Structure formats: C-alpha cells, structure tokens
XYZ file of N, CA and C in Angstrom:
357
model
N 207.121 -79.077 38.124
C 207.512 -78.656 39.469
C 206.297 -78.285 40.295
N 206.497 -78.287 41.604
C 205.460 -77.871 42.538
C 206.043 -76.786 43.430
N 205.307 -75.707 43.584
C 205.718 -74.627 44.476
C 204.865 -74.692 45.741
N 205.519 -74.464 46.870
C 204.851 -74.558 48.172
C 205.107 -73.298 48.980
N 204.059 -72.782 49.593
C 204.186 -71.599 50.439
C 203.479 -71.866 51.760
N 204.241 -71.810 52.849
C 203.672 -72.016 54.183
C 203.267 -70.680 54.794
N 202.287 -70.742 55.690
C 201.868 -69.566 56.451
C 201.239 -70.028 57.751
N 201.049 -69.077 58.657
C 200.347 -69.380 59.899
C 201.225 -69.499 61.124
N 202.529 -69.409 60.943
C 203.406 -69.481 62.096
C 203.296 -68.247 62.968
N 203.939 -68.309 64.125
C 203.907 -67.165 65.024
C 204.377 -67.530 66.403
N 204.112 -66.617 67.343
C 204.484 -66.796 68.736
C 203.231 -67.131 69.536
N 203.310 -68.184 70.324
C 202.162 -68.610 71.125
C 202.662 -69.119 72.471
N 201.841 -68.984 73.481
C 202.203 -69.501 74.794
C 201.981 -71.009 74.853
N 202.718 -71.654 75.739
C 202.550 -73.091 75.934
C 201.084 -73.399 76.263
N 200.586 -74.461 75.649
C 199.183 -74.832 75.805
C 198.280 -74.248 74.745
N 198.806 -73.321 73.976
C 198.011 -72.672 72.947
C 197.963 -73.466 71.654
N 197.349 -72.850 70.646
C 197.147 -73.518 69.359
C 197.569 -72.616 68.204
N 197.955 -73.250 67.126
C 198.224 -72.567 65.861
C 197.775 -73.481 64.734
N 197.420 -72.863 63.613
C 197.080 -73.632 62.419
C 197.989 -73.193 61.291
N 198.799 -74.110 60.811
C 199.669 -73.837 59.681
C 198.961 -74.209 58.384
N 199.245 -73.446 57.361
C 198.688 -73.712 56.035
C 199.820 -73.835 55.028
N 199.595 -74.648 54.010
C 200.558 -74.797 52.928
C 199.796 -74.774 51.609
N 200.128 -73.790 50.784
C 199.493 -73.657 49.480
C 200.392 -74.247 48.409
N 199.851 -75.165 47.612
C 200.607 -75.804 46.544
C 200.154 -75.266 45.197
N 201.109 -75.100 44.293
C 200.800 -74.681 42.928
C 201.748 -75.394 41.975
N 201.400 -75.358 40.689
C 202.209 -76.054 39.695
C 201.623 -77.420 39.381
N 202.438 -78.466 39.411
C 202.018 -79.821 39.047
C 201.264 -80.512 40.180
N 200.229 -79.869 40.655
C 199.513 -80.424 41.799
C 198.796 -81.725 41.458
N 198.493 -81.938 40.193
C 197.823 -83.179 39.797
C 198.732 -84.382 39.967
N 200.020 -84.140 40.139
C 200.988 -85.231 40.287
C 201.299 -85.562 41.744
N 200.670 -84.845 42.672
C 200.986 -85.037 44.090
C 200.452 -86.368 44.593
N 201.313 -87.129 45.253
C 200.892 -88.363 45.915
C 200.603 -88.114 47.397
N 201.469 -87.368 48.043
C 201.295 -87.102 49.472
C 201.982 -85.791 49.823
N 201.532 -85.213 50.929
C 202.172 -83.994 51.441
C 202.496 -84.192 52.900
N 203.563 -83.560 53.322
C 203.978 -83.730 54.703
C 204.442 -82.433 55.328
N 204.499 -82.461 56.647
C 205.070 -81.371 57.424
C 206.295 -81.886 58.156
N 207.331 -81.084 58.127
C 208.572 -81.364 58.831
C 208.914 -80.140 59.668
N 209.838 -80.306 60.616
C 210.276 -79.151 61.389
C 211.752 -79.274 61.720
N 212.357 -78.141 61.939
C 213.762 -78.101 62.310
C 213.964 -77.057 63.390
N 214.409 -77.515 64.541
C 214.710 -76.627 65.658
C 216.177 -76.221 65.578
N 216.534 -75.103 66.195
C 217.933 -74.649 66.161
C 218.883 -75.717 66.683
N 219.924 -75.996 65.912
C 220.919 -76.963 66.330
C 220.514 -78.412 66.178
N 219.340 -78.658 65.613
C 218.853 -80.028 65.458
C 218.602 -80.347 63.993
N 218.524 -81.629 63.695
C 218.213 -82.047 62.338
C 216.719 -81.880 62.069
N 216.401 -81.773 60.789
C 215.002 -81.691 60.402
C 214.318 -83.020 60.710
N 213.097 -82.960 61.223
C 212.388 -84.171 61.597
C 210.976 -84.186 61.031
N 210.489 -85.382 60.804
C 209.148 -85.593 60.296
C 208.123 -85.243 61.369
N 207.030 -84.603 60.959
C 205.943 -84.263 61.877
C 204.669 -85.021 61.518
N 204.215 -84.879 60.282
C 202.967 -85.517 59.868
C 202.901 -85.575 58.352
N 202.083 -86.488 57.840
C 201.903 -86.600 56.396
C 200.496 -87.079 56.092
N 200.044 -86.771 54.882
C 198.726 -87.189 54.429
C 198.788 -87.481 52.946
N 198.124 -88.542 52.517
C 198.049 -88.807 51.093
C 197.098 -87.799 50.453
N 197.319 -87.491 49.214
C 196.482 -86.510 48.531
C 195.035 -87.001 48.436
N 194.862 -88.306 48.433
C 193.504 -88.853 48.439
C 192.871 -88.741 49.816
N 193.690 -88.509 50.825
C 193.177 -88.344 52.178
C 192.903 -89.628 52.904
N 193.292 -90.764 52.317
C 192.937 -92.030 52.945
C 193.962 -92.515 53.945
N 195.034 -91.778 54.099
C 196.045 -92.210 55.063
C 196.765 -91.008 55.643
N 196.984 -91.059 56.939
C 197.761 -90.045 57.628
C 198.779 -90.740 58.522
N 199.824 -90.030 58.834
C 200.824 -90.535 59.770
C 201.379 -89.377 60.575
N 201.818 -89.681 61.795
C 202.296 -88.657 62.713
C 203.543 -89.142 63.451
N 204.377 -88.200 63.784
C 205.474 -88.501 64.699
C 204.887 -88.756 66.080
N 205.527 -89.630 66.832
C 205.018 -89.950 68.165
C 204.917 -88.707 69.041
N 205.822 -87.774 68.838
C 205.884 -86.583 69.686
C 204.692 -85.655 69.505
N 203.949 -85.817 68.416
C 202.817 -84.907 68.159
C 201.473 -85.624 68.113
N 201.477 -86.948 68.202
C 200.225 -87.700 68.156
C 199.272 -87.242 69.254
N 198.025 -87.051 68.871
C 197.021 -86.607 69.821
C 196.978 -85.103 70.014
N 197.969 -84.388 69.496
C 197.998 -82.915 69.624
C 197.888 -82.224 68.277
N 198.471 -82.814 67.251
C 198.479 -82.213 65.914
C 197.556 -83.004 64.992
N 196.936 -82.307 64.055
C 196.091 -82.950 63.052
C 196.417 -82.383 61.682
N 196.703 -83.266 60.733
C 196.962 -82.849 59.361
C 195.700 -83.074 58.533
N 195.427 -82.138 57.633
C 194.265 -82.263 56.761
C 194.581 -81.601 55.431
N 193.727 -81.866 54.440
C 193.976 -81.245 53.133
C 192.668 -80.851 52.491
N 192.765 -79.899 51.569
C 191.632 -79.450 50.773
C 192.101 -79.491 49.330
N 191.739 -80.569 48.644
C 192.237 -80.747 47.285
C 191.747 -79.653 46.345
N 190.534 -79.201 46.545
C 189.974 -78.187 45.654
C 190.779 -76.896 45.721
N 191.345 -76.616 46.893
C 192.130 -75.401 47.070
C 193.629 -75.660 47.002
N 194.003 -76.927 46.813
C 195.427 -77.298 46.816
C 196.119 -76.845 48.096
N 195.474 -77.126 49.208
C 195.972 -76.695 50.510
C 196.144 -77.888 51.439
N 197.144 -77.806 52.288
C 197.324 -78.741 53.391
C 197.458 -77.922 54.671
N 196.897 -78.455 55.738
C 196.874 -77.735 57.010
C 197.492 -78.602 58.108
N 198.008 -77.926 59.115
C 198.472 -78.615 60.312
C 197.903 -77.870 61.509
N 196.905 -78.469 62.130
C 196.331 -77.907 63.353
C 197.161 -78.387 64.521
N 197.714 -77.446 65.262
C 198.599 -77.767 66.375
C 197.969 -77.287 67.673
N 197.633 -78.211 68.544
C 197.036 -77.890 69.835
C 197.971 -78.298 70.965
N 197.698 -77.785 72.140
C 198.503 -78.118 73.331
C 199.990 -77.972 73.039
N 200.344 -76.848 72.471
C 201.727 -76.641 72.065
C 202.658 -76.573 73.263
N 203.867 -77.081 73.039
C 204.891 -77.124 74.071
C 206.113 -76.337 73.593
N 206.932 -75.854 74.517
C 208.146 -75.139 74.087
C 209.011 -75.970 73.147
N 209.012 -77.281 73.315
C 209.829 -78.129 72.444
C 209.274 -78.258 71.028
N 208.096 -77.700 70.787
C 207.558 -77.644 69.422
C 208.128 -76.459 68.648
N 208.883 -75.610 69.313
C 209.481 -74.456 68.651
C 210.420 -74.908 67.540
N 210.183 -74.408 66.338
C 210.974 -74.817 65.175
C 210.501 -74.046 63.950
N 211.254 -74.188 62.877
C 210.761 -73.768 61.570
C 210.032 -74.972 60.978
N 208.803 -74.760 60.557
C 207.981 -75.826 60.006
C 207.954 -75.719 58.483
N 208.207 -76.855 57.839
C 208.281 -76.911 56.383
C 207.199 -77.838 55.830
N 206.649 -77.442 54.721
C 205.723 -78.272 53.960
C 206.508 -78.927 52.824
N 206.172 -80.171 52.491
C 206.885 -80.877 51.432
C 205.924 -81.783 50.681
N 206.317 -82.128 49.468
C 205.460 -82.902 48.567
C 206.188 -84.143 48.050
N 205.455 -85.244 47.992
C 205.926 -86.451 47.311
C 205.108 -86.626 46.046
N 205.784 -86.893 44.949
C 205.078 -87.042 43.678
C 204.768 -88.497 43.346
N 205.258 -89.425 44.125
C 204.975 -90.830 43.862
C 205.142 -91.646 45.115
N 204.540 -92.815 45.136
C 204.572 -93.668 46.314
C 205.986 -94.123 46.654
N 206.849 -94.200 45.653
C 208.230 -94.632 45.891
C 209.219 -93.467 45.885
N 208.719 -92.265 45.785
C 209.623 -91.117 45.728
C 209.855 -90.533 47.107
N 210.912 -89.750 47.204
C 211.153 -88.970 48.413
C 210.320 -87.698 48.350
N 210.469 -86.890 49.372
C 209.831 -85.577 49.328
C 210.653 -84.716 48.367
N 210.035 -84.394 47.240
C 210.771 -83.781 46.139
C 210.805 -82.266 46.194
N 209.776 -81.663 46.725
C 209.673 -80.200 46.734
C 209.367 -79.713 48.141
N 209.967 -78.575 48.465
C 209.871 -78.031 49.811
C 209.538 -76.548 49.770
N 208.810 -76.114 50.784
C 208.591 -74.694 50.963
C 209.740 -74.069 51.724
N 209.646 -72.771 51.946
C 210.709 -72.037 52.641
C 210.557 -72.076 54.156
N 209.399 -72.500 54.626
C 209.204 -72.658 56.055
C 208.510 -71.489 56.725
N 207.946 -71.785 57.895
C 207.321 -70.760 58.726
C 207.723 -71.007 60.170
N 208.066 -69.941 60.882
C 208.586 -70.066 62.240
C 207.441 -70.226 63.244
N 207.577 -71.207 64.111
C 206.665 -71.396 65.238
C 207.483 -71.303 66.518
N 207.085 -70.387 67.394
C 207.775 -70.216 68.656
C 206.764 -70.364 69.791
N 207.055 -71.289 70.701
C 206.176 -71.551 71.827
C 206.900 -71.118 73.100
N 206.336 -70.150 73.790
C 206.953 -69.646 75.005
C 206.417 -70.390 76.233
N 207.281 -70.517 77.222
C 206.865 -71.245 78.440
C 206.268 -70.308 79.462
C-alpha cells in the first residue's frame, strides 16, 4: 500500500499563489505516476495534473495549463503542485493520488487539502 498526505492548502485572494505538497510513504518503489485531482462543492472530482515518477512526462487539465506546475522529489517521496494566478473557480478540495502501473488506475488517494480562492 501507499499512504498519501497532502498539505499546503489555504485561503488566498484571486491572482495569488499556493504550493501544495503530497508526501508518499509505504510502497513508494512501486509508484508509476502521481496526480492531483480536485473536487468543488456540488461537482464531480476532476483531473488537474500528473507526473510520472521518472519525471519524464507531465500532463495538465486545460483549465490550469500555464498557471499550475507539477513537480516531484523522488528522494523525499514528495510531489508538489505550484498554483499561480489563482481564480475563484480553482476553489476545491485538492487530492493527491498514485498509480502503481502504466495500465492501472489511480489506486491510492490522500484525504485532501482545501484551497479557497476569494474574489
């Protein structure tokens, strides 16, 4: 199993920045990729960004391209999401998740961290 703990959420004004962190523990040697998802009140959970554990590939939702950057530190078993130019519509609970194989789904999830962007 892999355990995930997110941190770094908070309240920020529109146009501001936040950096989310996700600490992984357990079977980290089995990680293929890690991703960030978010869920706003009354909405379904949506994909935000992902990165392979090797760091050779990243992907982003169109809504965050050019504003958010995902990165990882394998030595620390950490994944980060730098969020700039935040908008009120970015308000959501942000979740970190792990894929253990190229053909697997996101198998493990953290409990989430709240991000609130005020206008």
